Amino acid sequence: MLSLKKYLTEGLLQFTILLSLIGVRVDVDTYLTSQLPPLREIILGPSSAYTQTQFHNLRNTLDGYGVHPKSIDLDNYFTARRLLSQVRALDRFQVPTTEVNAWLVHRDPEGSVSGSQPSSGLTLESSSGLQDVTGPDNGVRESETEQGFSEDLEDLGAVAPPVSGDLTKEDIDLIDILWRQDIDLGAGREIFDYSHRQKEQDVDKDLQDGAEQDDTWSGEGAEALARNLLVDGETGESFPAQFPADISSITEAVPSESEPPGLQNNLLSPLLTGTDSPFDLEQQWQDLMSIMEMQAMEVNTSTNEILYSAPPGDPLSTNYSLAPNTPINQNVSLHQASLGGCSQDFSLFSPEVESLPVASGSTLLPLVPSNSTSLNSTFGSTNLAGLFFPPQLNGTANDTAGPELPDPLGGLLDEAMLDEISLMDLAIEEGFNPVQASQLEEEFDSDSGLSLDSSHSPSSLSSSEGSSSSSSSSSSSSSSSSSSSSSSSSSASSSFSEEGAVGYSSDSETLDLEEAEGAVGYQPEYSKFCRMSYQDPSQLSCLPYLEHVGHNHTYNMAPSALDSADLPPPSALKKGSKEKQADFLDKQMSRDEHRARAMKIPFTNDKIINLPVEEFNELLSKYQLSEAQLSLIRDIRRRGKNKMAAQNCRKRKLDTILNLERDVEDLQRDKARLLREKVEFLRSLRQMKQKVQSLYQEVFGRLRDENGRPYSPSQYALQYAGDGSVLLIPRTLADQQARRQERKPKDRRK
DNA sequence: AGGCGTTGTCATAGT
DNA sequence: AAACTATGACAACGC
């Protein structure tokens, strides 16, 4: 029951505080529960927010220990490190990667020419990936297929400027990326800059810094724009200005009014495995893209270009700049544009293919906006329709294109994208923690320093370990303490261990005195606390903790007088010093001890307080005590127990706060990691969209009617059928189907 | 002198 | 019912 209560109270309290800390402007329910649980738990395991109480319990029972914030608590530090490493370990569990791989594998079976290409294709932003793609060697590298994406993720992680294996630096990296993403939302870079924040918040400096970076990026983006007429606003990738003019023997599907079987999927569907429902995905896309659009509106190209990427000279850019004269594959078959074909098509992104001049922007190239704004909107709307339909059709395309690009990554991106706003908000709010934490630490440290300065503590510290033993031995030397200390500690230990509570001893000087005089105070407590409360190396914490406790409260227990009555003072002590010390001890005695002495209570307060009831009663029965004495004894016992209870209570409070602090830090780390993953996924998605778009344009551009004339993209569209065939259908029909498909998911939701 | 943190104590509720 | 524990509130104390 106790533990249950502990769970409830601490769990609720902690969770509440966490919510208040983290969820100020965030729909935490959505973020933590309603939307993410599966993903979150898959990725992270049970949320630390939810497992808080268990964690706490674990701390108390296993390696828990009393951590006083004032203490320089090494174990606390190590515990934090352990948790950090756990978080890192979780980080290694790349579910998204797994899913992506699954998707790749899924596509491979149909893959024909080069199944490995898709993975390479996904790595556009990684230099190695780019090299693979652009390299002349487009041969089959199937071995890369499985690990390609994970590698890519790694690479992607390395794309951003300062990167290293260090988590902190990764975070910084992420922060850079995110900041670029969020700058338009008003988030300053400094918000993400942990180290920076830890150093101090020099707001002015940060703002200036952020402005400088912004300017830099703007300049970069402008530069890129100047260099390449067609530059993706987000990726910085340049696009071909012209479409391939040559004609190949492409099998055409005759435009037909009838709806071909399996026509539901547009050509864009190659990315789908065929069974995935594009509807929800599209909705997610919409959500995401609305956010992106918002960003694009507020900031412009400069930011986005940097955000999504590749430096101007990046291989990626070159990869996408098509060389007009490059020969193309003459044998492209529309039928290959199936899933398997898709793989092959990705292979088409080899320089040869990509270098194909794209049909002039007049028709097919909504993707090739002439200015940065449209570039942004291109990805901003990110409707695949926007990618694949001519500009003039975009209006409808936005409505209809929904299902057109089912996202193989949707299951994962889904969560991330739906939470875009929340994440962004979180990112913006993220600033508080490190500062807070550092402040807390400083506060604690300073307090600890104060404690160190407290006049009587040093000796107590040095004797604290020995005090437990010395106390027992000294107690045993006294008439009755031996049994009392052991018995009391056992009883107390049961209760303490039961609840994971931690008692801590009272004034340290008491120990000192007790050690000197063999007096009996609360020592058993002391040793007990250090010994049994936490069976952990962190016992170290006892020292600083006690140290801090060591205020000079004169009413604290100082067993001296009473004990000196009980025990013959050591003859070795000189008279003067003895008297002096007696006075001192007198002052150190607690009020109850004074009272006890005044009332001539024949046994120690320690016994009174710590003896089990039976033994306590037995002890009382051995003496003829007046009513006043009995009353005092019971009060002493009550107060003594309550004192320990209060100490435990306060300690628990501190532990709770510390745990909360740690949990907040952990959650922030998780959040940063998730954001980082999201960015990576978005990057991959963008690349895939671009590839699909290029494929579409390439295929469409090769189509010729009976008269050998190219089809107008405003009148015809390619659709990808479930059976792997690609059909050329009238645009109107495609739009209708797209609308139809768009409604389905909505209906389904209801 | 007053603020602040720590500790002990009381009252009370809960176990 | 008794014993014990938990905790908010308050006061004493020292810095």
Coordinates of N, CA and C in Angstrom, one line a residue, chain A residues 2 56 102 107 110 230 283 296 308 394 430 498 691:
Chain A
L2 N 1.9 1.1 0.8 CA 2.8 2.3 0.8 C 3.3 2.6 -0.6
H56 N 11.7 5.9 -10.0 CA 11.9 6.5 -8.7 C 12.0 5.3 -7.7
A102 N 12.5 -2.0 -44.6 CA 11.4 -2.9 -45.0 C 10.8 -2.5 -46.3
R107 N 10.2 -3.3 -52.1 CA 10.2 -2.8 -53.5 C 11.2 -3.7 -54.3
E110 N 10.4 -6.6 -56.9 CA 10.0 -6.3 -58.3 C 11.1 -5.6 -59.0
L230 N 17.2 27.1 -61.6 CA 16.2 26.2 -61.0 C 16.8 25.6 -59.8
Q283 N -3.1 12.8 -45.8 CA -3.5 13.8 -44.7 C -2.3 14.3 -44.0
A296 N 7.5 28.5 -44.9 CA 8.0 29.1 -46.2 C 7.5 30.5 -46.3
Y308 N 17.0 22.7 -46.0 CA 16.9 21.4 -46.7 C 18.1 21.2 -47.5
N394 N -2.5 23.1 -60.5 CA -2.2 22.9 -59.1 C -3.3 23.1 -58.2
E430 N 12.3 24.7 -25.8 CA 13.3 23.8 -25.3 C 14.3 24.6 -24.5
E498 N 11.6 -0.7 3.4 CA 10.3 -1.0 2.8 C 9.8 0.2 2.0
K691 N 12.9 12.6 -56.9 CA 13.2 11.5 -57.8 C 12.0 11.1 -58.6

